[in-house]
XYZ file of C-alpha atoms in Angstrom:
713
model
C 88.321 88.423 110.469
C 88.129 87.742 106.740
C 90.505 89.959 104.748
C 92.755 89.826 101.702
C 94.855 91.620 99.134
C 96.088 91.049 95.593
C 99.662 90.956 94.339
C 98.943 93.930 92.060
C 96.347 96.677 91.872
C 96.039 96.742 88.099
C 96.271 94.180 85.295
C 95.352 93.971 81.625
C 92.826 91.467 80.342
C 94.758 88.319 79.546
C 97.087 88.714 82.519
C 97.084 87.031 85.908
C 96.404 88.404 89.365
C 97.064 86.550 92.628
C 94.771 86.689 95.659
C 95.990 86.287 99.237
C 93.447 85.735 101.982
C 93.490 85.427 105.751
C 90.438 83.930 107.437
C 90.254 83.058 111.112
C 86.933 81.257 110.662
C 86.726 77.500 111.141
C 84.549 77.024 108.066
C 85.579 77.462 104.431
C 85.115 80.791 102.675
C 83.557 81.423 99.277
C 85.149 83.597 96.591
C 83.630 85.095 93.460
C 84.039 88.072 91.127
C 82.009 91.275 91.043
C 82.227 94.398 88.948
C 82.003 97.538 91.076
C 80.016 100.504 89.795
C 79.327 102.358 93.050
C 80.828 102.131 96.541
C 78.733 104.576 98.589
C 77.111 103.015 101.702
C 74.877 106.033 102.307
C 71.257 104.767 102.086
C 70.282 108.158 100.664
C 73.034 108.038 98.034
C 73.691 105.970 94.921
C 74.361 102.918 97.088
C 76.808 100.081 96.632
C 76.389 98.689 93.132
C 78.019 95.268 92.636
C 77.304 93.088 89.609
C 78.349 89.451 89.591
C 80.679 88.268 86.832
C 81.455 84.586 86.166
C 85.068 83.698 86.964
C 87.089 80.502 86.844
C 88.285 80.937 90.432
C 84.749 81.052 91.814
C 84.377 78.457 94.557
C 85.132 77.437 98.122
C 88.533 77.673 99.817
C 89.937 76.560 103.143
C 90.131 79.228 105.836
C 93.670 79.841 107.061
C 94.543 82.611 109.511
C 97.688 84.423 108.344
C 99.537 86.838 110.601
C 100.867 90.253 109.684
C 104.289 90.877 111.192
C 105.423 94.513 111.209
C 108.929 95.429 112.279
C 112.054 96.040 110.199
C 115.292 94.126 110.638
C 118.292 92.777 108.754
C 119.498 89.195 108.261
C 123.043 88.219 107.357
C 123.962 84.556 106.859
C 127.466 84.039 108.209
C 128.213 80.993 106.025
C 130.690 79.170 108.252
C 132.568 82.279 109.337
C 134.356 81.312 112.545
C 133.406 83.977 115.069
C 133.269 81.946 118.272
C 136.905 82.497 119.224
C 138.883 85.732 119.501
C 136.575 87.891 117.431
C 135.231 91.395 117.939
C 131.913 92.730 116.687
C 131.377 96.507 116.659
C 128.383 98.611 115.728
C 127.105 102.142 116.224
C 123.576 102.840 117.365
C 121.345 105.824 118.030
C 118.279 105.177 120.228
C 115.092 106.939 119.156
C 112.736 105.359 121.677
C 113.436 104.271 125.258
C 111.064 102.060 127.183
C 111.098 99.341 129.828
C 110.760 96.510 127.316
C 113.811 95.235 125.446
C 114.805 96.423 121.969
C 117.399 94.196 120.353
C 120.341 95.954 118.735
C 121.594 92.701 117.228
C 121.572 88.947 117.733
C 124.009 86.187 116.802
C 122.118 82.951 116.169
C 123.743 79.514 116.251
C 122.584 76.677 114.024
C 121.206 75.029 117.168
C 118.970 78.037 117.739
C 121.018 79.356 120.661
C 121.233 83.150 120.708
C 123.667 85.792 121.882
C 121.937 89.159 121.772
C 122.325 92.723 123.014
C 119.123 94.561 123.936
C 118.519 98.168 124.834
C 116.070 99.281 127.494
C 115.286 102.494 129.318
C 117.919 102.185 132.021
C 120.627 100.057 130.446
C 121.681 97.140 128.264
C 121.010 93.451 128.550
C 123.430 90.841 127.243
C 121.815 87.446 126.689
C 123.992 84.381 126.155
C 122.118 81.139 125.541
C 119.328 82.042 127.933
C 121.520 83.610 130.619
C 121.402 87.379 131.028
C 123.786 90.049 132.255
C 122.748 93.661 132.617
C 124.636 96.904 132.691
C 122.895 100.054 133.937
C 123.271 103.167 131.847
C 121.119 106.222 131.115
C 120.981 106.360 127.330
C 119.913 109.574 125.618
C 117.546 109.650 122.669
C 119.296 110.917 119.558
C 122.862 110.408 120.810
C 125.219 108.090 118.975
C 126.999 105.259 120.797
C 129.451 102.627 119.675
C 129.366 99.129 121.073
C 132.235 96.590 120.963
C 131.627 92.939 121.788
C 134.777 90.853 122.157
C 134.047 87.139 121.794
C 136.396 84.453 123.056
C 136.057 80.859 124.147
C 136.384 82.000 127.752
C 134.083 85.014 127.917
C 132.214 87.872 126.328
C 133.516 91.364 126.967
C 131.194 94.238 126.122
C 132.341 97.877 126.062
C 130.349 100.932 124.994
C 131.493 104.390 123.978
C 129.784 107.712 123.439
C 130.717 108.647 119.868
C 130.640 112.394 120.440
C 133.272 112.318 123.178
C 134.991 108.992 122.584
C 134.637 108.200 126.272
C 133.682 104.847 127.744
C 130.037 104.684 128.774
C 129.474 101.112 129.996
C 131.169 97.741 130.291
C 130.200 94.170 131.200
C 131.869 90.752 131.150
C 130.270 87.314 131.196
C 131.519 83.815 131.787
C 132.344 81.078 129.335
C 130.115 80.452 126.334
C 128.244 77.167 126.627
C 127.124 76.612 123.033
C 128.915 74.183 120.779
C 127.693 75.411 117.390
C 129.206 78.263 115.432
C 127.067 81.298 114.761
C 125.183 80.903 111.490
C 123.232 84.138 111.340
C 123.475 87.779 112.386
C 120.167 89.574 112.935
C 120.174 93.363 113.099
C 117.570 95.353 115.060
C 115.623 92.280 116.253
C 115.963 88.840 117.790
C 114.357 85.477 116.940
C 111.233 84.598 118.845
C 111.767 81.815 121.376
C 110.623 78.536 119.843
C 110.056 80.041 116.386
C 113.374 81.179 114.883
C 111.764 82.338 111.626
C 109.742 84.977 113.473
C 111.399 88.038 114.991
C 110.592 90.210 117.951
C 112.006 92.913 120.283
C 112.478 95.321 117.384
C 114.858 98.256 117.790
C 113.544 101.774 117.231
C 116.524 103.778 116.123
C 119.501 103.866 113.811
C 122.351 101.425 113.287
C 125.584 102.107 111.448
C 128.830 100.420 110.405
C 128.633 96.914 111.877
C 132.061 95.277 111.655
C 133.542 91.886 112.463
C 137.225 91.858 113.344
C 139.834 89.271 114.192
C 141.054 89.352 117.762
C 139.339 90.030 121.060
C 141.613 92.817 122.211
C 140.164 95.508 119.953
C 137.804 96.852 122.610
C 140.630 99.086 123.758
C 140.977 100.905 120.460
C 139.726 104.443 120.143
C 136.631 105.338 118.211
C 137.192 105.501 114.435
C 140.712 104.092 114.705
C 141.750 102.614 111.332
C 141.557 98.834 111.128
C 144.365 96.930 109.374
C 142.970 95.034 106.398
C 144.297 91.723 107.692
C 142.159 92.091 110.831
C 138.905 92.800 108.959
C 136.520 89.869 108.603
C 133.395 91.798 107.596
C 132.323 95.406 107.221
C 128.674 95.941 106.369
C 128.596 99.347 104.717
C 125.061 100.766 104.687
C 126.094 103.528 102.271
C 126.190 100.962 99.434
C 123.033 100.092 97.449
C 121.013 102.676 99.350
C 118.093 102.368 96.934
C 117.676 98.643 97.657
C 117.184 96.277 100.581
C 120.676 94.837 100.117
C 123.221 94.716 102.932
C 126.679 94.814 101.363
C 129.817 93.458 103.023
C 133.103 95.115 102.040
C 135.115 92.500 103.888
C 136.944 89.520 102.370
C 134.149 87.013 103.084
C 131.447 88.981 101.222
C 128.808 88.128 103.787
C 125.959 90.082 102.185
C 122.502 90.206 103.715
C 119.020 91.650 103.329
C 116.894 94.233 105.103
C 113.251 93.314 105.636
C 110.155 95.540 105.867
C 111.824 98.662 104.484
C 113.761 100.377 107.252
C 114.662 103.931 106.228
C 117.912 104.474 104.352
C 119.540 107.700 103.146
C 119.356 109.016 106.708
C 122.017 110.851 108.686
C 124.632 108.770 110.413
C 127.067 109.486 113.222
C 129.466 111.269 110.851
C 126.980 113.750 109.412
C 128.573 117.188 109.216
C 125.735 119.244 107.769
C 127.902 120.355 104.865
C 125.970 118.213 102.356
C 122.194 117.882 102.251
C 122.103 115.236 99.495
C 123.179 111.776 100.555
C 124.559 111.009 97.097
C 127.235 113.666 97.608
C 128.467 112.412 101.002
C 127.547 108.758 101.269
C 129.776 108.129 104.288
C 127.730 110.708 106.225
C 124.484 108.890 105.375
C 125.677 105.352 106.154
C 122.972 104.637 108.733
C 119.658 102.769 108.646
C 116.607 103.739 110.720
C 114.604 100.746 111.986
C 111.072 100.813 113.391
C 108.946 98.248 115.175
C 105.994 99.189 112.942
C 107.611 99.157 109.484
C 105.789 96.885 107.038
C 106.463 96.275 103.354
C 104.935 92.904 102.588
C 102.572 90.782 104.662
C 104.042 87.882 102.642
C 100.859 85.825 102.739
C 100.709 82.706 100.603
C 98.538 82.876 97.482
C 95.141 81.203 97.931
C 94.183 81.331 94.256
C 94.885 83.285 91.103
C 92.685 84.803 88.421
C 93.592 84.489 84.751
C 91.694 87.513 83.477
C 89.808 86.622 80.274
C 90.972 88.427 77.137
C 87.468 89.749 76.514
C 86.728 91.014 80.023
C 85.749 94.701 79.678
C 87.983 97.280 81.292
C 86.593 98.385 84.633
C 86.772 98.222 88.397
C 86.355 94.713 89.737
C 86.462 93.069 93.124
C 87.258 89.653 94.498
C 84.401 89.055 96.914
C 85.109 86.852 99.922
C 82.308 85.542 102.135
C 82.332 83.341 105.207
C 79.490 82.980 107.695
C 78.507 86.585 108.485
C 81.727 88.210 107.174
C 82.449 89.717 103.768
C 85.415 91.465 102.183
C 85.752 92.820 98.654
C 89.257 93.390 97.285
C 89.129 95.923 94.427
C 91.445 95.816 91.435
C 91.515 97.488 88.033
C 91.297 95.719 84.685
C 92.687 97.438 81.605
C 91.916 96.371 78.030
C 93.903 93.450 76.638
C 97.256 94.514 75.206
C 96.166 94.345 71.557
C 92.498 95.205 72.059
C 90.763 98.400 71.053
C 90.357 101.215 73.539
C 87.511 103.437 74.606
C 87.663 107.137 73.768
C 87.783 108.047 77.467
C 89.997 106.759 80.271
C 89.581 107.254 84.008
C 92.937 107.583 85.761
C 92.705 106.111 89.265
C 95.078 107.557 91.849
C 96.573 104.312 93.130
C 99.715 106.065 94.389
C 97.498 108.245 96.555
C 95.565 105.179 97.742
C 98.833 103.570 98.850
C 99.982 106.807 100.513
C 96.827 106.972 102.638
C 96.547 103.208 103.196
C 95.657 102.462 106.817
C 95.352 106.142 107.798
C 93.015 106.106 110.843
C 92.340 109.888 110.676
C 91.847 110.042 114.446
C 88.054 110.028 114.191
C 87.236 106.449 115.114
C 84.732 107.086 117.897
C 81.219 106.248 119.015
C 79.641 108.450 116.330
C 81.645 106.690 113.616
C 80.701 103.240 114.900
C 77.038 104.204 115.162
C 76.939 105.379 111.557
C 78.871 102.332 110.377
C 76.349 100.059 112.042
C 73.300 102.024 110.843
C 74.509 102.060 107.252
C 75.900 98.524 107.182
C 79.126 100.104 105.944
C 82.500 98.415 105.606
C 83.144 96.849 109.026
C 86.934 97.233 109.403
C 88.744 100.424 110.408
C 92.536 100.967 110.467
C 92.431 102.033 114.114
C 91.272 98.514 114.972
C 93.966 96.753 112.935
C 97.361 98.424 113.390
C 99.068 95.167 112.398
C 98.449 96.083 108.753
C 100.908 98.958 108.999
C 100.870 102.721 108.766
C 100.154 105.412 106.201
C 102.407 108.202 104.987
C 100.429 110.507 107.298
C 101.322 108.638 110.463
C 104.239 108.684 112.863
C 106.254 105.667 113.885
C 106.337 104.644 117.533
C 109.534 106.680 117.958
C 107.903 109.848 116.585
C 109.582 109.838 113.177
C 107.491 110.257 110.036
C 106.485 107.276 107.917
C 108.404 107.517 104.616
C 107.301 104.276 102.936
C 103.989 102.673 102.135
C 103.179 99.525 100.211
C 100.295 97.829 98.422
C 101.302 94.340 99.608
C 98.908 94.324 102.552
C 95.172 94.709 103.091
C 94.063 98.234 102.127
C 91.142 98.902 104.453
C 90.451 102.373 103.040
C 90.256 101.000 99.507
C 87.009 99.119 99.975
C 83.407 99.550 98.819
C 81.396 100.903 101.709
C 84.277 102.496 103.629
C 83.593 106.072 104.729
C 86.162 108.472 106.135
C 84.070 111.051 107.979
C 80.758 111.273 109.788
C 79.508 113.768 107.240
C 76.331 115.454 108.439
C 75.538 116.639 104.908
C 76.555 113.609 102.890
C 78.373 110.289 102.751
C 81.818 111.344 104.038
C 83.740 109.405 101.387
C 87.395 109.860 100.444
C 89.656 108.295 97.833
C 88.485 105.019 96.253
C 84.838 105.016 97.451
C 84.511 108.713 96.553
C 86.152 108.140 93.167
C 83.552 105.510 92.364
C 80.962 108.305 92.180
C 82.582 109.053 88.815
C 82.282 105.445 87.620
C 78.645 105.387 88.730
C 78.112 108.583 86.739
C 79.732 107.120 83.610
C 77.465 104.076 83.855
C 74.384 106.245 84.356
C 75.275 108.332 81.293
C 76.196 105.302 79.148
C 79.701 106.671 78.690
C 82.089 103.784 78.028
C 85.445 104.248 79.746
C 88.625 102.304 80.262
C 90.392 102.438 83.605
C 94.110 102.983 84.134
C 96.151 103.680 87.249
C 99.160 105.628 88.447
C 101.022 102.321 88.600
C 100.353 101.812 84.885
C 101.711 105.266 84.029
C 104.803 104.562 86.105
C 105.360 101.221 84.384
C 104.619 102.264 80.789
C 104.984 106.043 80.626
C 103.392 107.736 77.617
C 102.333 104.418 76.098
C 99.708 103.877 78.805
C 97.669 106.839 77.487
C 98.057 106.203 73.764
C 94.788 106.040 71.858
C 92.646 107.997 74.304
C 91.012 111.306 73.465
C 90.158 112.303 77.039
C 91.535 111.353 80.443
C 89.450 111.997 83.544
C 91.214 112.146 86.887
C 89.486 111.146 90.087
C 89.016 113.288 93.181
C 92.481 113.453 94.719
C 95.501 112.704 92.477
C 97.886 114.032 95.124
C 100.991 111.828 94.793
C 102.996 111.564 91.586
C 106.406 110.652 90.265
C 108.280 112.455 87.518
C 107.364 109.651 85.135
C 103.617 109.874 85.758
C 103.654 113.660 85.360
C 105.667 113.316 82.160
C 103.082 110.883 80.780
C 100.153 113.204 81.508
C 101.990 116.233 80.185
C 102.956 114.430 76.964
C 99.362 113.253 76.519
C 98.071 116.834 76.582
C 100.905 118.166 74.426
C 100.164 115.444 71.885
C 96.519 116.450 71.521
C 94.681 114.677 74.332
C 92.186 116.445 76.579
C 92.387 116.250 80.361
C 89.660 116.790 82.942
C 91.081 117.243 86.427
C 88.065 116.518 88.632
C 89.629 116.925 92.054
C 91.616 119.129 94.371
C 95.101 119.190 95.885
C 96.393 117.243 92.928
C 99.935 116.731 91.634
C 101.178 117.960 95.001
C 103.778 115.662 96.599
C 106.714 114.190 94.742
C 107.217 110.505 95.457
C 109.747 107.903 94.360
C 109.446 104.284 93.306
C 112.066 101.601 92.912
C 112.444 98.415 90.887
C 113.895 96.631 93.923
C 110.667 97.164 95.901
C 108.132 97.821 93.123
C 105.037 97.807 95.299
C 106.261 100.575 97.611
C 106.357 104.349 97.340
C 108.540 106.794 99.251
C 107.909 110.380 100.311
C 110.227 112.884 101.960
C 108.060 115.708 103.209
C 109.980 118.935 102.804
C 110.027 122.272 104.523
C 106.669 123.408 103.182
C 103.240 122.097 102.283
C 100.244 120.769 104.188
C 101.909 117.923 106.085
C 101.627 115.860 109.242
C 105.398 115.582 109.681
C 108.567 116.985 108.172
C 111.712 115.146 107.164
C 114.696 115.678 109.431
C 117.398 118.138 108.338
C 119.514 116.725 105.552
C 116.984 114.004 104.703
C 114.926 115.571 101.936
C 116.357 113.360 99.175
C 114.676 110.032 98.431
C 116.515 106.799 99.046
C 114.697 105.133 96.130
C 115.879 107.471 93.367
C 118.220 109.976 95.019
C 116.043 112.912 93.961
C 114.843 115.824 96.022
C 111.451 115.187 97.608
C 108.830 117.538 98.989
C 106.284 119.438 96.932
C 106.270 119.332 93.165
C 105.932 123.098 93.485
C 109.375 123.185 95.138
C 110.725 120.963 92.368
C 109.636 123.635 89.859
C 106.729 121.600 88.527
C 103.738 123.380 90.052
C 100.352 121.853 89.219
C 99.233 125.194 87.802
C 101.547 124.597 84.868
C 99.899 121.265 84.089
C 96.224 121.792 84.902
C 95.911 125.542 85.456
C 95.128 125.357 89.175
C 96.933 124.303 92.339
C 96.265 123.985 96.043
C 95.407 127.249 97.746
C 93.389 126.345 100.843
C 92.105 123.476 102.929
C 89.509 123.124 105.647
C 86.701 121.089 107.128
C 84.899 118.403 105.146
C 82.197 120.867 104.103
C 81.071 121.752 100.612
C 79.956 125.041 99.179
C 78.912 126.079 95.657
C 80.382 127.753 92.587
C 79.101 130.945 90.978
C 79.591 131.356 87.248
C 81.859 134.205 86.166
C 81.065 136.711 83.428
C 83.610 134.941 81.215
C 81.539 131.753 81.302
C 78.775 133.489 79.332
C 81.041 134.115 76.352
C 79.495 132.358 73.317
C 82.636 130.288 72.799
C 81.752 128.367 75.999
C 78.081 127.925 75.197
C 78.683 124.245 74.337
C 80.072 123.635 77.809
C 77.080 125.201 79.563
C 74.387 123.838 77.271
C 71.460 122.823 79.471
C 72.929 124.661 82.482
C 70.671 127.594 83.228
C 71.669 128.364 86.796
C 74.332 130.838 87.889
C 74.893 128.785 91.044
C 76.538 125.405 90.459
C 76.811 122.502 92.849
C 75.031 123.759 95.954
C 74.330 120.090 96.720
C 76.286 116.887 96.955
C 77.028 113.644 98.765
C 80.464 114.929 99.791
C 80.119 117.659 102.394
C 76.839 118.880 100.913
C 78.395 120.819 98.032
C 80.652 120.518 94.998
C 83.386 122.913 96.164
C 85.198 122.284 99.421
C 87.664 120.533 101.715
C 90.799 121.102 99.609
C 90.694 123.868 97.042
C 92.730 124.792 93.967
C 92.905 128.157 92.193
C 94.599 129.702 89.179
C 97.885 131.537 89.704
C 99.807 132.862 86.708
C 102.872 133.444 88.896
C 103.022 129.673 89.369
C 102.475 128.759 85.754
C 98.755 128.993 84.975
C 98.709 129.582 81.207
C 97.734 133.086 80.204
C 94.895 131.773 78.029
C 93.269 129.979 80.963
C 89.726 131.126 81.674
C 88.041 130.923 85.081
C 84.469 129.850 84.428
C 83.254 129.684 88.031
C 84.459 130.414 91.542
C 83.280 129.072 94.859
C 81.841 131.121 97.725
C 80.617 130.989 101.327
C 82.472 128.294 103.235
C 81.259 126.561 106.363
C 83.711 125.689 109.122
C 87.402 126.532 109.368
C 89.446 127.022 106.202
C 93.078 128.059 105.980
C 95.461 129.192 103.322
C 97.978 126.529 102.276
C 101.263 127.212 104.097
C 103.344 127.330 100.915
C 101.259 130.302 99.784
C 102.328 132.412 102.764
C 105.909 133.627 102.491
C 105.409 136.410 105.038
C 102.521 137.112 107.427
C 99.966 138.110 104.841
C 96.960 140.344 105.508
C 93.861 138.369 106.440
C 91.987 139.878 103.517
C 94.570 138.435 101.109
C 94.416 135.053 102.779
C 90.625 135.070 102.576
C 90.813 135.756 98.853
C 92.800 132.522 98.441
C 90.069 130.415 100.030
C 88.108 129.465 96.956
C 87.957 126.895 94.185
C 88.283 127.875 90.530
C 86.757 125.979 87.620
C 89.295 126.578 84.905
C 89.297 125.917 81.155
C 92.448 125.977 79.034
C 92.157 125.626 75.244
C 95.105 123.809 73.675
C 96.798 123.992 70.290
C 95.294 120.821 68.775
C 91.706 121.702 69.631
C 92.014 119.753 72.856
C 91.592 121.281 76.292
C 92.270 121.027 80.010
C 89.230 121.348 82.282
C 89.875 121.636 86.032
C 87.346 121.817 88.849
C 89.600 122.868 91.736
C 87.806 120.846 94.432
C 88.059 117.393 95.961
C 84.299 117.316 96.522
C 83.250 117.949 92.905
C 82.462 114.321 91.998
C 80.318 113.928 95.107
C 77.708 116.121 93.445
C 77.406 114.009 90.303
C 74.881 111.433 91.661
C 72.423 113.965 93.120
C 68.883 113.800 91.699
C 69.611 110.608 89.818
C 72.663 112.166 88.110
C 70.476 114.931 86.733
C 71.913 118.249 87.954
C 74.065 121.135 86.734
C 77.388 119.638 87.882
C 76.552 116.414 86.079
C 75.494 118.305 82.946
C 78.635 120.453 82.948
C 80.861 117.394 83.047
C 78.742 115.548 80.498
C 79.129 118.422 78.040
C 82.906 118.360 78.473
C 83.102 114.587 77.986
C 80.764 114.396 75.001
C 82.810 117.102 73.275
C 85.612 114.522 73.100
C 83.352 111.679 72.004
């Protein structure tokens, strides 16, 4: 396999971007730069349009296979703390997955590499001491909290377990004399070092850990649960309720033995003391002092940099790709180049939904089958599918191995969905593209119409706020701007309020609230709330983000419905099938003649490379009760859907009549005039841009958008 990723998704001309590559070929690979104008592998569509660009990094590089190592854990360096004689270690744990294989709760590692570890399995615990094992049978229950005490002396190890709920003893085991001569140098939480390779970890725990403590004296196993500990007996107390928004492990003990979590285990989750009286972790931090580890967490593949690209100051803004080739393999890593910091800007900017790309990264969609493979082979489409490469992590639509929802996703790994030639669905009426490849239909259209645009990303809005949009007259969104932070919404809102025009060319946009964090800047977090179209729901009391402490869920439930920003919001979703729009009577008003100049048909978009039509899959409509401005005008509405479509769950507050629900299954093209002569134009459908390339970009959907854009030029 030949695959790579960059250290950032977006950079300005004049800045640097690093490229990290894994190649398991024996021969060298070749790298060069291409500009991407189209990413559709459909032989009947606009095709994949790559144009070579000279670059200083162009050349040959040595192939090195680099592993991806999912699994979250914590590491604490003990820094000469003497814990080999008359010491007690205690910790609470909550299993979330039971299986025959071992899951390490914790491991003490000596400088010699010798290990003392406690592992959980389906029918008991295993205590390993320098290669010798002792087992204790016990029937653990998923979701129940236990406390474990390990008394360490020169003569023996004494392990006692309690059930937290009752305070009763659950298991006990003793072992003989310790044989190692070196003091413990490291404590590993939720994993254990791999035999022969102490820098690599294995046997990851799926569940929650809380309140690890290190105490003087080996007699403390007899104390009751939650008994107060005299300060003079406390060596270390790692309090997970501190620095919740970071990967820091903080020690409240006298030795200050701080540590670090790796691969983003979930914080701000309920611990053993949760009472249910507070739903926000910031208001009861002692009740949320647990961390949820997973064997499939992944933040950063941590691959070494193969080469970097100093982007020339005069490189035009656009979508580029680092192309890697070796023998019969090829990979193209897209990234976005903005204008140089002090350079002039185009009149129009395309806002790429990089937060949404990261949210969906590695989502296998459950449709990787013989039909998919056949089409991939026939089209010569992108050859890698997330279902084949689970080592690159999960998406925010997936479940962890223990059944919990995936809260975090990161850009520091190969993004298989964000590739030219990747298709999501075996679309009988089109190309079946989603996200980045589908969004490139818009870039192909801009090139075909000789409309010069700059590109910007969600990450740029998050980093720079309003400044990122300064100087533009019109911002075009892409097909699915679903995930946003408060800062990105503020930037878009301020842009429109300040006189900029906005064309929202997608569906189901501005839907989920996410959080970012300076401590882990390449990750996003979502807490799916009690409503919305979702594949999982956060557990009770866990709706507030760890990254920023704010309530998650839908922006609608945070009182920022998309209707208030762009006039429309999600109303229905269904199969990947497209229908058409029919113009309304209002669209024939002379004041909109400029928008429909050259559009003679009443039916719009009954064609397209996404589902066969411009209106479908996920649909947005106007709703004044949710903030659609009263001066908004619906210019067209969709009709006649194929397949199964359903009303969005947040729209149904009581079993509604089927006739009402059916009325919600439509897409509205909406126009909102603004105070400065600017406007908001919204299409209400994810599939809209898929119709732009039809007939060589000469069709009524293309003309409608061209009229809107040229108004701003």
